[in-house]
CSV table of C-alpha atoms in Angstrom, one decimal:
chain,number,residue,atom,x,y,z
A,314,MET,CA,-24.3,131.1,199.7
A,315,GLY,CA,-22.0,132.1,202.5
A,316,ALA,CA,-20.4,129.7,204.9
A,317,ASP,CA,-22.4,131.3,207.7
A,318,THR,CA,-25.8,130.5,206.0
A,319,VAL,CA,-27.4,127.6,207.9
A,320,LEU,CA,-30.5,127.3,205.8
A,321,LYS,CA,-31.7,128.7,202.6
A,322,ALA,CA,-35.1,128.5,200.9
A,323,GLU,CA,-35.1,129.2,197.1
A,324,ASN,CA,-38.4,129.9,195.3
A,325,ILE,CA,-40.4,127.7,197.7
A,326,LYS,CA,-44.0,127.2,196.5
A,327,LYS,CA,-46.7,125.0,198.2
A,328,LEU,CA,-49.9,124.1,196.6
A,329,ILE,CA,-52.8,122.1,198.0
A,330,GLY,CA,-55.1,121.4,195.0
A,331,ASN,CA,-55.3,124.7,193.1
A,332,TYR,CA,-54.7,126.8,196.3
A,333,GLU,CA,-51.2,128.2,196.5
A,334,ILE,CA,-50.2,128.5,200.2
A,335,LEU,CA,-46.6,129.7,199.5
A,336,LYS,CA,-45.9,131.7,196.4
A,337,GLY,CA,-42.2,131.6,195.7
A,338,ILE,CA,-40.5,132.3,199.1
A,339,ASN,CA,-36.8,133.2,199.1
A,340,PHE,CA,-35.3,133.2,202.6
A,341,SER,CA,-32.1,132.5,204.4
A,342,ILE,CA,-31.0,132.1,207.9
A,343,LYS,CA,-27.5,132.8,209.2
A,344,ARG,CA,-25.7,130.9,211.9
A,345,GLY,CA,-26.5,132.4,215.3
A,346,GLU,CA,-29.6,134.4,214.1
A,347,PHE,CA,-32.9,134.6,216.1
A,348,VAL,CA,-35.6,135.2,213.5
A,349,SER,CA,-39.3,135.6,214.1
A,350,ILE,CA,-41.9,134.9,211.3
A,351,VAL,CA,-45.1,136.8,211.7
A,352,GLY,CA,-48.4,137.0,209.8
A,353,ALA,CA,-52.2,136.5,210.1
A,354,SER,CA,-53.7,133.1,210.5
A,355,GLY,CA,-53.6,131.3,207.1
A,356,SER,CA,-50.7,133.5,205.8
A,357,GLY,CA,-48.5,130.4,205.3
A,358,LYS,CA,-46.0,131.1,208.2
A,359,SER,CA,-46.3,127.6,209.8
A,360,THR,CA,-46.3,125.8,206.4
A,361,LEU,CA,-43.0,127.6,205.7
A,362,LEU,CA,-41.6,126.6,209.0
A,363,TYR,CA,-42.5,122.9,208.4
A,364,ILE,CA,-40.8,123.0,205.0
A,365,LEU,CA,-37.7,124.7,206.5
A,366,GLY,CA,-37.7,121.9,209.1
A,367,LEU,CA,-38.1,119.1,206.4
A,368,LEU,CA,-41.4,118.1,208.0
A,369,ASP,CA,-43.3,119.0,204.7
A,370,THR,CA,-42.3,118.9,201.1
A,371,PRO,CA,-42.5,121.9,198.8
A,372,THR,CA,-44.4,121.7,195.5
A,373,GLU,CA,-41.6,123.7,194.0
A,374,GLY,CA,-38.3,125.1,195.0
A,375,LYS,CA,-35.2,124.0,196.9
A,376,ILE,CA,-34.0,123.9,200.5
A,377,PHE,CA,-30.3,124.1,201.2
A,378,LEU,CA,-29.1,122.9,204.6
A,379,GLU,CA,-25.5,124.0,205.4
A,380,ASN,CA,-25.0,124.7,201.6
A,381,LYS,CA,-26.2,121.2,200.5
A,382,GLU,CA,-29.5,120.8,198.6
A,383,VAL,CA,-32.0,118.6,200.6
A,384,ASP,CA,-33.3,115.6,198.6
A,385,PHE,CA,-37.0,115.4,199.8
A,386,SER,CA,-37.5,112.0,198.0
A,387,GLN,CA,-35.3,110.1,200.6
A,388,GLU,CA,-37.4,109.8,203.7
A,389,LYS,CA,-34.9,107.9,205.8
A,390,LYS,CA,-32.2,110.5,205.1
A,391,LEU,CA,-34.8,113.3,206.0
A,392,ALA,CA,-35.7,111.6,209.3
A,393,ALA,CA,-31.9,111.4,210.2
A,394,LEU,CA,-31.3,115.0,209.3
A,395,ARG,CA,-34.3,116.1,211.3
A,396,ASN,CA,-33.2,114.2,214.4
A,397,ARG,CA,-29.6,115.3,214.1
A,398,LYS,CA,-29.7,118.8,212.9
A,399,PHE,CA,-33.1,120.2,214.0
A,400,GLY,CA,-34.9,120.8,217.3
A,401,PHE,CA,-38.7,121.3,217.1
A,402,ILE,CA,-40.9,123.1,219.7
A,403,PHE,CA,-44.7,123.3,219.0
A,404,GLN,CA,-47.6,125.1,220.6
A,405,PHE,CA,-48.8,121.7,221.8
A,406,HIS,CA,-45.8,120.0,223.5
A,407,TYR,CA,-46.4,116.5,222.1
A,408,LEU,CA,-44.8,114.9,225.2
A,409,ILE,CA,-45.3,111.1,225.5
A,410,SER,CA,-47.9,110.8,228.3
A,411,GLU,CA,-46.7,107.4,229.7
A,412,PHE,CA,-43.1,108.6,229.9
A,413,THR,CA,-41.4,110.8,232.6
A,414,ALA,CA,-39.9,114.2,231.8
A,415,LEU,CA,-36.5,112.5,232.0
A,416,GLU,CA,-37.5,109.8,229.5
A,417,ASN,CA,-39.1,112.3,227.1
A,418,VAL,CA,-35.9,114.3,226.9
A,419,MET,CA,-33.8,111.1,226.5
A,420,ILE,CA,-35.8,109.8,223.4
A,421,PRO,CA,-34.1,111.9,220.6
A,422,MET,CA,-30.7,111.1,222.0
A,423,LEU,CA,-31.3,107.4,222.1
A,424,LYS,CA,-32.7,107.5,218.6
A,425,ALA,CA,-29.4,109.2,217.5
A,426,GLY,CA,-27.4,106.4,219.0
A,427,VAL,CA,-26.3,108.0,222.4
A,428,ASP,CA,-25.8,105.4,225.0
A,429,SER,CA,-28.4,105.4,227.7
A,430,LYS,CA,-26.1,106.5,230.5
A,431,ARG,CA,-24.9,109.6,228.6
A,432,ALA,CA,-28.5,110.3,227.5
A,433,LYS,CA,-29.7,110.2,231.0
A,434,GLU,CA,-26.9,112.4,232.3
A,435,LYS,CA,-27.5,115.0,229.6
A,436,ALA,CA,-31.4,114.9,230.1
A,437,GLU,CA,-30.9,115.5,233.9
A,438,TYR,CA,-28.5,118.4,233.1
A,439,LEU,CA,-30.9,120.1,230.7
A,440,LEU,CA,-34.0,119.6,232.9
A,441,GLU,CA,-32.1,121.1,235.9
A,442,ARG,CA,-30.8,124.0,233.8
A,443,LEU,CA,-34.4,124.7,232.8
A,444,GLY,CA,-35.6,124.7,236.5
A,445,LEU,CA,-37.1,121.2,236.6
A,446,LYS,CA,-34.6,119.5,238.8
A,447,ASP,CA,-37.3,118.2,241.2
A,448,LYS,CA,-39.7,117.3,238.4
A,449,ILE,CA,-37.6,114.9,236.3
A,450,LEU,CA,-39.5,111.8,237.3
A,451,ARG,CA,-43.0,113.3,236.8
A,452,LYS,CA,-45.2,112.5,233.9
A,453,PRO,CA,-46.6,115.2,231.7
A,454,TYR,CA,-50.1,115.2,233.5
A,455,GLN,CA,-48.2,116.0,236.7
A,456,LEU,CA,-46.7,119.2,235.2
A,457,SER,CA,-48.1,122.6,234.6
A,458,GLY,CA,-48.3,123.9,231.0
A,459,GLY,CA,-45.3,126.0,231.4
A,460,GLU,CA,-43.3,123.1,232.9
A,461,GLN,CA,-44.4,120.8,230.0
A,462,GLN,CA,-43.2,123.4,227.5
A,463,ARG,CA,-39.8,123.5,229.2
A,464,VAL,CA,-39.5,119.7,229.0
A,465,ALA,CA,-40.3,120.1,225.3
A,466,ILE,CA,-37.5,122.6,225.0
A,467,ALA,CA,-35.0,120.4,226.8
A,468,ARG,CA,-36.0,117.5,224.4
A,469,ALA,CA,-35.6,119.9,221.3
A,470,ILE,CA,-32.1,120.9,222.3
A,471,ALA,CA,-30.9,117.4,223.5
A,472,ASN,CA,-29.0,116.6,220.3
A,473,ASP,CA,-27.4,120.2,220.1
A,474,PRO,CA,-29.3,121.0,216.9
A,475,ILE,CA,-27.9,123.6,214.5
A,476,LEU,CA,-31.4,125.0,214.2
A,477,LEU,CA,-34.2,125.3,216.7
A,478,LEU,CA,-37.7,125.7,215.0
A,479,ALA,CA,-40.6,126.9,217.2
A,480,ASP,CA,-44.2,127.1,216.1
A,481,GLU,CA,-46.2,129.4,218.3
A,482,PRO,CA,-44.2,128.1,221.3
A,483,THR,CA,-46.0,130.4,223.8
A,484,GLY,CA,-49.5,130.1,222.2
A,485,ASN,CA,-50.9,128.2,225.2
A,486,LEU,CA,-48.9,129.9,228.0
A,487,ASP,CA,-49.7,132.7,230.3
A,488,SER,CA,-47.6,135.9,230.3
A,489,VAL,CA,-45.3,134.7,233.1
A,490,ASN,CA,-44.4,131.4,231.4
A,491,THR,CA,-44.3,133.2,228.0
A,492,GLN,CA,-41.5,135.4,229.5
A,493,LYS,CA,-39.7,132.4,230.9
A,494,VAL,CA,-39.7,130.6,227.5
A,495,MET,CA,-38.5,133.7,225.7
A,496,GLU,CA,-35.7,134.2,228.2
A,497,ILE,CA,-34.6,130.5,227.6
A,498,PHE,CA,-34.6,131.1,223.9
A,499,GLN,CA,-32.5,134.3,224.2
A,500,GLU,CA,-30.0,132.4,226.5
A,501,LEU,CA,-29.7,129.5,224.0
A,502,ASN,CA,-29.3,132.0,221.2
A,503,SER,CA,-26.6,133.9,223.1
A,504,GLU,CA,-24.7,130.6,223.3
A,505,GLY,CA,-24.9,130.1,219.5
A,506,THR,CA,-28.2,128.3,218.8
A,507,THR,CA,-29.9,129.5,215.7
A,508,ILE,CA,-33.6,130.0,216.3
A,509,VAL,CA,-36.6,130.5,214.0
A,510,MET,CA,-39.8,131.2,215.7
A,511,VAL,CA,-43.4,131.6,214.2
A,512,THR,CA,-45.6,133.7,216.4
A,513,HIS,CA,-48.7,135.9,216.2
A,514,GLU,CA,-47.6,137.8,219.3
A,515,ARG,CA,-45.9,140.8,217.8
A,516,GLU,CA,-44.4,142.0,221.1
A,517,LEU,CA,-42.3,138.9,221.3
A,518,THR,CA,-40.6,139.8,218.0
A,519,ARG,CA,-38.8,142.6,219.8
A,520,MET,CA,-36.7,140.0,221.5
A,521,THR,CA,-35.4,138.5,218.2
A,522,HIS,CA,-32.9,139.8,215.6
A,523,ARG,CA,-35.0,139.8,212.5
A,524,VAL,CA,-38.7,139.9,211.8
A,525,VAL,CA,-40.1,138.3,208.6
A,526,GLU,CA,-43.7,139.1,207.8
A,527,ILE,CA,-45.7,136.8,205.5
A,528,LYS,CA,-49.0,137.8,203.9
A,529,ASP,CA,-50.9,135.6,201.6
A,530,GLY,CA,-48.0,133.2,201.1
A,531,GLU,CA,-45.4,135.9,200.3
A,532,ILE,CA,-42.8,137.7,202.3
A,533,VAL,CA,-44.0,141.3,202.4
A,534,GLU,CA,-41.5,142.8,204.8
A,535,GLU,CA,-38.3,142.0,206.6
A,536,THR,CA,-37.0,144.1,209.5
A,537,THR,CA,-33.6,143.8,211.2
A,538,LEU,CA,-33.7,144.7,214.8
A,539,VAL,CA,-30.1,143.9,215.8
């Protein structure tokens, strides 16, 4: 495993009952890559993303994060790794409804032990950077879908993750907001953030470095675009 490998999946299998969702996936991500994972509904792409992000446990196989094998039996350590090393963006933004945009972005930093003054300053900076300067004190229901997703992106990158994982991040957005989100991803990637994105929108894969296609729980094709 090279020093530039951020994450490696080795013979990852996932069974639910007798049904094999993933059938021995071997897959690695290099630092600074922007990878898209595509496949039909039910192909296993989101399950793979959740295992890569330590949100789900493989039935068989190993995950290596920065060349160290992940121990899935230690939930406290997994939670700390997820908060410190990963940023997550989902199709549904999962913002906390009673909190403002600013407070939602501060949460992962406070969990990581950042003092509240520094967390507030950074949250303000990130929201301003994502075009939400005048919306920081609004609650999620006062924001449009595109604005909510940008708050979710700010929250995901608040702890400077080594890996940003996005599961259908534009699935609920119109074409204008989809373009905005993809431009934000490209900008973050150009600054060194490694990104893995699951999408069913094949036209979006053209904006990534590598396309991994999954069918029936197996990688059937990998295409390098850059």
